[in-house]
CSV table of N, CA, C and O in Angstrom, one decimal:
chain,number,residue,atom,x,y,z
A,1,UNK,N,133.6,37.5,110.0
A,1,UNK,CA,134.3,38.7,110.2
A,1,UNK,C,133.3,39.9,109.9
A,1,UNK,O,132.6,39.9,109.0
A,2,UNK,N,133.4,40.8,110.8
A,2,UNK,CA,132.6,42.1,110.7
A,2,UNK,C,133.6,43.2,110.5
A,2,UNK,O,134.7,43.2,110.8
A,3,UNK,N,133.0,44.3,109.9
A,3,UNK,CA,133.7,45.5,109.7
A,3,UNK,C,133.5,46.4,110.9
A,3,UNK,O,132.4,46.6,111.5
A,4,UNK,N,134.7,47.0,111.4
A,4,UNK,CA,134.7,47.9,112.5
A,4,UNK,C,135.4,49.2,112.2
A,4,UNK,O,136.2,49.3,111.3
A,5,UNK,N,135.0,50.2,113.0
A,5,UNK,CA,135.7,51.5,112.9
A,5,UNK,C,136.1,51.9,114.3
A,5,UNK,O,135.3,51.8,115.2
A,6,UNK,N,137.4,52.3,114.5
A,6,UNK,CA,137.8,52.6,115.8
A,6,UNK,C,138.4,54.1,115.8
A,6,UNK,O,139.2,54.4,114.9
A,7,UNK,N,138.0,54.9,116.7
A,7,UNK,CA,138.6,56.2,116.9
A,7,UNK,C,139.3,56.3,118.2
A,7,UNK,O,138.8,55.9,119.2
A,8,UNK,N,140.6,56.8,118.1
A,8,UNK,CA,141.4,56.9,119.3
A,8,UNK,C,141.8,58.4,119.5
A,8,UNK,O,142.1,59.1,118.6
A,9,UNK,N,141.7,58.8,120.7
A,9,UNK,CA,142.2,60.1,121.1
A,9,UNK,C,143.5,59.9,121.9
A,9,UNK,O,143.5,59.2,122.9
A,10,UNK,N,144.6,60.4,121.3
A,10,UNK,CA,145.9,60.1,121.8
A,10,UNK,C,146.5,61.3,122.4
A,10,UNK,O,146.1,62.5,122.0
A,11,UNK,N,147.4,61.2,123.3
A,11,UNK,CA,148.0,62.3,124.0
A,11,UNK,C,148.7,63.2,122.9
A,11,UNK,O,149.4,62.7,122.0
A,12,UNK,N,148.5,64.5,122.9
A,12,UNK,CA,149.0,65.4,121.9
A,12,UNK,C,150.5,65.7,122.0
A,12,UNK,O,151.1,66.1,121.1
A,13,UNK,N,151.1,65.4,123.2
A,13,UNK,CA,152.5,65.8,123.5
A,13,UNK,C,153.5,64.6,123.1
A,13,UNK,O,154.6,64.7,123.5
A,14,UNK,N,153.0,63.6,122.4
A,14,UNK,CA,153.9,62.5,122.0
A,14,UNK,C,154.9,63.0,120.9
A,14,UNK,O,154.5,63.8,120.1
A,15,UNK,N,156.1,62.5,121.0
A,15,UNK,CA,157.1,62.8,119.9
A,15,UNK,C,156.7,62.0,118.7
A,15,UNK,O,155.9,61.1,118.8
A,16,UNK,N,157.2,62.4,117.6
A,16,UNK,CA,156.8,61.8,116.3
A,16,UNK,C,157.1,60.3,116.3
A,16,UNK,O,156.3,59.5,115.8
A,17,UNK,N,158.2,59.9,116.8
A,17,UNK,CA,158.5,58.4,116.8
A,17,UNK,C,157.6,57.7,117.8
A,17,UNK,O,157.3,56.5,117.5
A,18,UNK,N,157.2,58.3,118.8
A,18,UNK,CA,156.2,57.7,119.8
A,18,UNK,C,154.9,57.5,119.1
A,18,UNK,O,154.2,56.5,119.3
A,19,UNK,N,154.4,58.6,118.4
A,19,UNK,CA,153.2,58.5,117.6
A,19,UNK,C,153.2,57.3,116.6
A,19,UNK,O,152.3,56.5,116.6
A,20,UNK,N,154.3,57.3,115.9
A,20,UNK,CA,154.4,56.2,114.9
A,20,UNK,C,154.4,54.8,115.5
A,20,UNK,O,153.7,53.9,115.1
A,21,UNK,N,155.1,54.7,116.6
A,21,UNK,CA,155.1,53.4,117.4
A,21,UNK,C,153.7,53.1,117.9
A,21,UNK,O,153.4,51.9,117.9
A,22,UNK,N,153.0,54.0,118.4
A,22,UNK,CA,151.7,53.8,119.0
A,22,UNK,C,150.7,53.4,117.9
A,22,UNK,O,150.0,52.4,118.0
A,23,UNK,N,150.8,54.0,116.7
A,23,UNK,CA,149.9,53.7,115.6
A,23,UNK,C,150.2,52.3,115.1
A,23,UNK,O,149.3,51.5,114.8
A,24,UNK,N,151.5,51.9,115.1
A,24,UNK,CA,151.9,50.6,114.7
A,24,UNK,C,151.4,49.6,115.7
A,24,UNK,O,151.0,48.5,115.3
A,25,UNK,N,151.5,49.9,117.0
A,25,UNK,CA,151.1,49.0,118.0
A,25,UNK,C,149.6,48.7,117.9
A,25,UNK,O,149.1,47.6,118.1
A,26,UNK,N,148.8,49.8,117.7
A,26,UNK,CA,147.3,49.6,117.5
A,26,UNK,C,147.0,48.6,116.4
A,26,UNK,O,146.2,47.7,116.6
A,27,UNK,N,147.7,48.8,115.3
A,27,UNK,CA,147.4,47.9,114.1
A,27,UNK,C,147.9,46.5,114.4
A,27,UNK,O,147.3,45.5,114.0
A,28,UNK,N,149.1,46.4,115.1
A,28,UNK,CA,149.6,45.0,115.4
A,28,UNK,C,148.7,44.3,116.3
A,28,UNK,O,148.5,43.0,116.2
A,29,UNK,N,148.0,45.0,117.3
A,29,UNK,CA,147.1,44.3,118.2
A,29,UNK,C,145.9,43.7,117.4
A,29,UNK,O,145.4,42.7,117.7
A,30,UNK,N,145.4,44.5,116.4
A,30,UNK,CA,144.3,44.0,115.6
A,30,UNK,C,144.7,42.8,114.9
A,30,UNK,O,144.0,41.8,114.9
A,31,UNK,N,145.9,42.8,114.3
A,31,UNK,CA,146.4,41.6,113.5
A,31,UNK,C,146.6,40.4,114.4
A,31,UNK,O,146.4,39.3,114.0
A,32,UNK,N,147.2,40.7,115.6
A,32,UNK,CA,147.5,39.6,116.6
A,32,UNK,C,146.2,38.9,117.0
A,32,UNK,O,146.2,37.7,117.3
A,33,UNK,N,145.1,39.6,117.0
A,33,UNK,CA,143.8,39.0,117.4
A,33,UNK,C,143.0,38.5,116.2
A,33,UNK,O,141.8,38.4,116.3
A,34,UNK,N,143.7,38.3,115.1
A,34,UNK,CA,143.0,37.7,113.9
A,34,UNK,C,142.3,38.7,113.0
A,34,UNK,O,141.6,38.3,112.1
A,35,UNK,N,142.5,40.0,113.2
A,35,UNK,CA,141.8,41.0,112.3
A,35,UNK,C,142.7,41.5,111.3
A,35,UNK,O,143.9,41.1,111.2
A,36,UNK,N,142.2,42.3,110.4
A,36,UNK,CA,143.0,42.9,109.4
A,36,UNK,C,142.6,44.4,109.2
A,36,UNK,O,141.4,44.7,109.1
A,37,UNK,N,143.6,45.3,109.2
A,37,UNK,CA,143.3,46.7,109.0
A,37,UNK,C,143.1,47.0,107.6
A,37,UNK,O,143.9,46.6,106.7
A,38,UNK,N,142.0,47.7,107.3
A,38,UNK,CA,141.7,48.0,105.9
A,38,UNK,C,142.1,49.5,105.6
A,38,UNK,O,142.4,49.8,104.4
A,39,UNK,N,142.0,50.3,106.6
A,39,UNK,CA,142.4,51.7,106.4
A,39,UNK,C,142.7,52.4,107.7
A,39,UNK,O,142.2,52.0,108.7
A,40,UNK,N,143.7,53.3,107.7
A,40,UNK,CA,144.0,54.1,108.9
A,40,UNK,C,144.5,55.5,108.5
A,40,UNK,O,145.0,55.6,107.4
A,41,UNK,N,144.2,56.4,109.3
A,41,UNK,CA,144.6,57.8,109.0
A,41,UNK,C,144.5,58.6,110.3
A,41,UNK,O,143.8,58.3,111.2
A,42,UNK,N,145.4,59.7,110.3
A,42,UNK,CA,145.3,60.7,111.4
A,42,UNK,C,144.2,61.6,111.0
A,42,UNK,O,144.2,62.3,110.0
A,43,UNK,N,143.2,61.6,111.8
A,43,UNK,CA,142.0,62.4,111.5
A,43,UNK,C,142.2,63.9,111.8
A,43,UNK,O,141.8,64.8,111.1
A,44,UNK,N,142.9,64.2,112.9
A,44,UNK,CA,143.2,65.5,113.3
A,44,UNK,C,144.5,65.5,114.2
A,44,UNK,O,144.6,64.7,115.1
A,45,UNK,N,145.5,66.3,113.8
A,45,UNK,CA,146.8,66.2,114.5
A,45,UNK,C,146.7,66.8,115.9
A,45,UNK,O,147.1,66.2,116.8
A,46,UNK,N,146.1,67.9,116.1
A,46,UNK,CA,145.8,68.5,117.4
A,46,UNK,C,144.4,69.2,117.3
A,46,UNK,O,144.2,70.1,116.5
A,47,UNK,N,143.6,68.7,118.2
A,47,UNK,CA,142.2,69.3,118.2
A,47,UNK,C,141.8,69.6,119.6
A,47,UNK,O,142.0,68.7,120.5
A,48,UNK,N,141.2,70.7,119.8
A,48,UNK,CA,140.7,71.1,121.2
A,48,UNK,C,139.5,70.1,121.5
A,48,UNK,O,138.6,69.8,120.8
A,49,UNK,N,139.6,69.6,122.8
A,49,UNK,CA,138.6,68.7,123.3
A,49,UNK,C,137.4,69.5,123.9
A,49,UNK,O,137.6,70.6,124.3
A,50,UNK,N,136.2,68.9,123.9
A,50,UNK,CA,135.1,69.5,124.4
A,50,UNK,C,135.2,69.7,126.0
A,50,UNK,O,134.7,70.7,126.5
A,51,UNK,N,135.9,68.8,126.6
A,51,UNK,CA,136.2,69.0,128.0
A,51,UNK,C,137.6,68.4,128.3
A,51,UNK,O,138.1,67.6,127.5
A,52,UNK,N,138.1,68.7,129.4
A,52,UNK,CA,139.5,68.2,129.8
A,52,UNK,C,139.4,66.7,130.1
A,52,UNK,O,138.5,66.3,130.7
A,53,UNK,N,140.4,66.0,129.7
A,53,UNK,CA,140.6,64.6,129.9
A,53,UNK,C,141.7,64.4,130.9
A,53,UNK,O,142.8,65.0,130.8
A,54,UNK,N,141.4,63.5,131.9
A,54,UNK,CA,142.4,63.1,132.8
A,54,UNK,C,142.8,61.6,132.6
A,54,UNK,O,141.9,60.8,132.8
A,55,UNK,N,144.0,61.3,132.2
A,55,UNK,CA,144.4,59.9,132.0
A,55,UNK,C,144.4,59.1,133.3
A,55,UNK,O,144.3,59.7,134.4
A,56,UNK,N,144.6,57.8,133.2
A,56,UNK,CA,144.8,57.0,134.4
A,56,UNK,C,145.9,57.5,135.3
A,56,UNK,O,146.9,57.9,134.9
A,57,UNK,N,145.6,57.6,136.6
A,57,UNK,CA,146.6,58.2,137.5
A,57,UNK,C,146.4,59.6,137.8
A,57,UNK,O,146.8,60.2,138.8
A,58,UNK,N,145.7,60.3,136.9
A,58,UNK,CA,145.3,61.7,137.1
A,58,UNK,C,146.5,62.7,137.2
A,58,UNK,O,146.4,63.7,137.9
A,59,UNK,N,147.6,62.4,136.6
A,59,UNK,CA,148.8,63.2,136.7
A,59,UNK,C,148.7,64.5,135.9
A,59,UNK,O,149.2,65.6,136.4
A,60,UNK,N,148.1,64.5,134.8
A,60,UNK,CA,148.0,65.7,133.9
A,60,UNK,C,146.6,65.8,133.4
A,60,UNK,O,145.8,64.8,133.4
A,61,UNK,N,146.3,67.0,132.9
A,61,UNK,CA,145.0,67.1,132.2
A,61,UNK,C,145.3,67.6,130.8
A,61,UNK,O,146.2,68.3,130.6
A,62,UNK,N,144.5,67.1,129.9
A,62,UNK,CA,144.7,67.4,128.5
A,62,UNK,C,143.5,68.2,127.9
A,62,UNK,O,142.3,67.7,128.1
A,63,UNK,N,143.8,69.3,127.3
A,63,UNK,CA,142.8,70.1,126.7
A,63,UNK,C,142.7,69.8,125.2
A,63,UNK,O,141.8,70.3,124.5
A,64,UNK,N,143.7,69.1,124.6
A,64,UNK,CA,143.8,68.8,123.2
A,64,UNK,C,144.1,67.3,123.1
A,64,UNK,O,144.6,66.7,124.0
A,65,UNK,N,143.9,66.8,121.9
A,65,UNK,CA,144.2,65.4,121.6
A,65,UNK,C,144.4,65.2,120.1
A,65,UNK,O,144.0,66.0,119.3
A,66,UNK,N,145.1,64.2,119.8
A,66,UNK,CA,145.3,63.8,118.4
A,66,UNK,C,144.3,62.7,118.1
A,66,UNK,O,144.2,61.7,118.9
A,67,UNK,N,143.6,62.8,117.0
A,67,UNK,CA,142.5,61.8,116.7
A,67,UNK,C,143.1,60.9,115.6
A,67,UNK,O,143.6,61.3,114.6
A,68,UNK,N,143.0,59.5,115.8
A,68,UNK,CA,143.5,58.5,114.9
A,68,UNK,C,142.3,57.6,114.6
A,68,UNK,O,141.7,57.0,115.5
A,69,UNK,N,142.0,57.4,113.3
A,69,UNK,CA,140.9,56.6,112.9
A,69,UNK,C,141.4,55.3,112.2
A,69,UNK,O,142.3,55.4,111.4
A,70,UNK,N,140.9,54.2,112.6
A,70,UNK,CA,141.3,52.9,112.0
A,70,UNK,C,140.0,52.1,111.6
A,70,UNK,O,139.1,51.9,112.4
A,71,UNK,N,140.0,51.6,110.4
A,71,UNK,CA,138.9,50.7,109.9
A,71,UNK,C,139.6,49.3,109.8
A,71,UNK,O,140.7,49.2,109.3
A,72,UNK,N,138.8,48.3,110.3
A,72,UNK,CA,139.4,47.0,110.3
A,72,UNK,C,138.3,45.9,110.2
A,72,UNK,O,137.1,46.2,110.5
A,73,UNK,N,138.7,44.7,109.9
A,73,UNK,CA,137.8,43.6,109.9
A,73,UNK,C,138.2,42.7,111.0
A,73,UNK,O,139.4,42.5,111.2
A,74,UNK,N,137.3,42.1,111.8
A,74,UNK,CA,137.6,41.3,112.9
A,74,UNK,C,136.5,40.4,113.3
A,74,UNK,O,135.3,40.7,113.0
A,75,UNK,N,136.8,39.3,114.0
A,75,UNK,CA,135.9,38.5,114.7
A,75,UNK,C,135.2,39.2,115.8
A,75,UNK,O,136.0,39.8,116.6
A,76,UNK,N,133.9,39.3,116.0
A,76,UNK,CA,133.3,40.0,117.0
A,76,UNK,C,133.7,39.5,118.4
A,76,UNK,O,133.7,40.3,119.4
A,77,UNK,N,134.1,38.3,118.6
A,77,UNK,CA,134.6,37.8,119.9
A,77,UNK,C,135.9,38.4,120.3
A,77,UNK,O,136.3,38.4,121.5
A,78,UNK,N,136.7,39.0,119.4
A,78,UNK,CA,138.0,39.5,119.7
A,78,UNK,C,137.9,41.0,120.2
A,78,UNK,O,138.9,41.5,120.7
A,79,UNK,N,136.8,41.7,120.0
A,79,UNK,CA,136.7,43.1,120.3
A,79,UNK,C,136.9,43.3,121.8
A,79,UNK,O,137.5,44.3,122.2
A,80,UNK,N,136.4,42.5,122.6
A,80,UNK,CA,136.5,42.7,124.1
A,80,UNK,C,138.0,42.6,124.5
A,80,UNK,O,138.4,43.4,125.3
A,81,UNK,N,138.8,41.7,123.9
A,81,UNK,CA,140.2,41.6,124.2
A,81,UNK,C,140.9,42.9,123.7
A,81,UNK,O,141.8,43.4,124.4
A,82,UNK,N,140.5,43.4,122.5
A,82,UNK,CA,141.2,44.6,122.0
A,82,UNK,C,140.9,45.8,123.0
A,82,UNK,O,141.7,46.6,123.3
A,83,UNK,N,139.6,45.9,123.4
A,83,UNK,CA,139.3,47.0,124.3
A,83,UNK,C,140.1,46.9,125.6
A,83,UNK,O,140.5,47.9,126.1
A,84,UNK,N,140.3,45.7,126.1
A,84,UNK,CA,141.1,45.6,127.3
A,84,UNK,C,142.5,46.0,127.1
A,84,UNK,O,143.1,46.7,128.0
A,85,UNK,N,143.1,45.7,126.0
A,85,UNK,CA,144.5,46.1,125.7
A,85,UNK,C,144.6,47.7,125.5
A,85,UNK,O,145.5,48.3,126.1
A,86,UNK,N,143.6,48.2,124.8
A,86,UNK,CA,143.7,49.7,124.6
A,86,UNK,C,143.4,50.5,125.8
A,86,UNK,O,143.9,51.6,126.0
A,87,UNK,N,142.6,49.9,126.8
A,87,UNK,CA,142.4,50.6,128.0
A,87,UNK,C,143.6,50.7,128.9
A,87,UNK,O,143.8,51.6,129.7
A,88,UNK,N,144.6,49.8,128.7
A,88,UNK,CA,145.8,49.8,129.5
A,88,UNK,C,146.9,50.6,129.0
A,88,UNK,O,147.9,50.9,129.7
A,89,UNK,N,146.7,51.1,127.7
A,89,UNK,CA,147.8,51.9,127.1
A,89,UNK,C,147.7,53.4,127.6
A,89,UNK,O,146.6,54.0,127.4
A,90,UNK,N,148.7,53.8,128.2
A,90,UNK,CA,148.7,55.2,128.8
A,90,UNK,C,148.7,56.3,127.8
A,90,UNK,O,148.4,57.4,128.2
A,91,UNK,N,149.1,56.0,126.6
A,91,UNK,CA,149.1,57.1,125.6
A,91,UNK,C,147.8,57.3,124.9
A,91,UNK,O,147.6,58.3,124.3
A,92,UNK,N,146.9,56.4,125.1
A,92,UNK,CA,145.5,56.5,124.6
A,92,UNK,C,144.6,57.1,125.7
A,92,UNK,O,144.4,56.5,126.7
A,93,UNK,N,144.1,58.3,125.4
A,93,UNK,CA,143.3,58.9,126.4
A,93,UNK,C,141.8,58.4,126.4
A,93,UNK,O,141.3,58.1,127.4
A,94,UNK,N,141.3,58.2,125.2
A,94,UNK,CA,140.0,57.6,125.0
A,94,UNK,C,139.9,56.8,123.7
A,94,UNK,O,140.7,57.2,122.8
A,95,UNK,N,139.0,55.9,123.5
A,95,UNK,CA,138.8,55.2,122.3
A,95,UNK,C,137.4,54.8,122.2
A,95,UNK,O,136.7,54.7,123.2
A,96,UNK,N,137.0,54.5,121.0
A,96,UNK,CA,135.6,54.0,120.7
A,96,UNK,C,135.7,53.0,119.5
A,96,UNK,O,136.3,53.4,118.5
A,97,UNK,N,135.1,51.9,119.7
A,97,UNK,CA,135.1,50.9,118.6
A,97,UNK,C,133.6,50.7,118.2
A,97,UNK,O,132.9,50.3,119.1
A,98,UNK,N,133.3,50.9,116.9
A,98,UNK,CA,131.9,50.7,116.5
A,98,UNK,C,131.9,49.7,115.4
A,98,UNK,O,132.8,49.6,114.5
A,99,UNK,N,130.8,48.9,115.3
A,99,UNK,CA,130.5,48.0,114.2
A,99,UNK,C,129.9,48.8,113.1
A,99,UNK,O,129.0,49.6,113.3
A,100,UNK,N,130.4,48.6,111.9
A,100,UNK,CA,129.8,49.3,110.7
A,100,UNK,C,128.7,48.4,110.1
A,100,UNK,O,129.0,47.2,109.7
A,101,UNK,N,127.5,48.9,110.0
A,101,UNK,CA,126.4,48.1,109.4
A,101,UNK,C,126.6,48.0,107.9
A,101,UNK,O,127.2,48.8,107.3
A,102,UNK,N,126.0,46.9,107.4
A,102,UNK,CA,126.1,46.7,105.9
A,102,UNK,C,125.3,47.6,105.2
A,102,UNK,O,124.3,48.2,105.6
């Protein structure tokens, strides 16, 4: 098991229950793939982006986003599967998963 840190930029116009559901879904996917979440927090509720983001389908453009940070332990072989799942979620504008060095 390795330690990872994931940062998600989420659509800022989600309702409170949608945000809660999305955060729960992110953590459930980690657990489903054999990982365990050690910490999670909303890093910034609404923050201006450096450039506009266009989600899949290009329907809207976003100038702001909510930043959500998750620290977790996982098998390195499961990261590719997690990236595939997060790429398909329309509420996640961008994400980055990094391995934390010892």
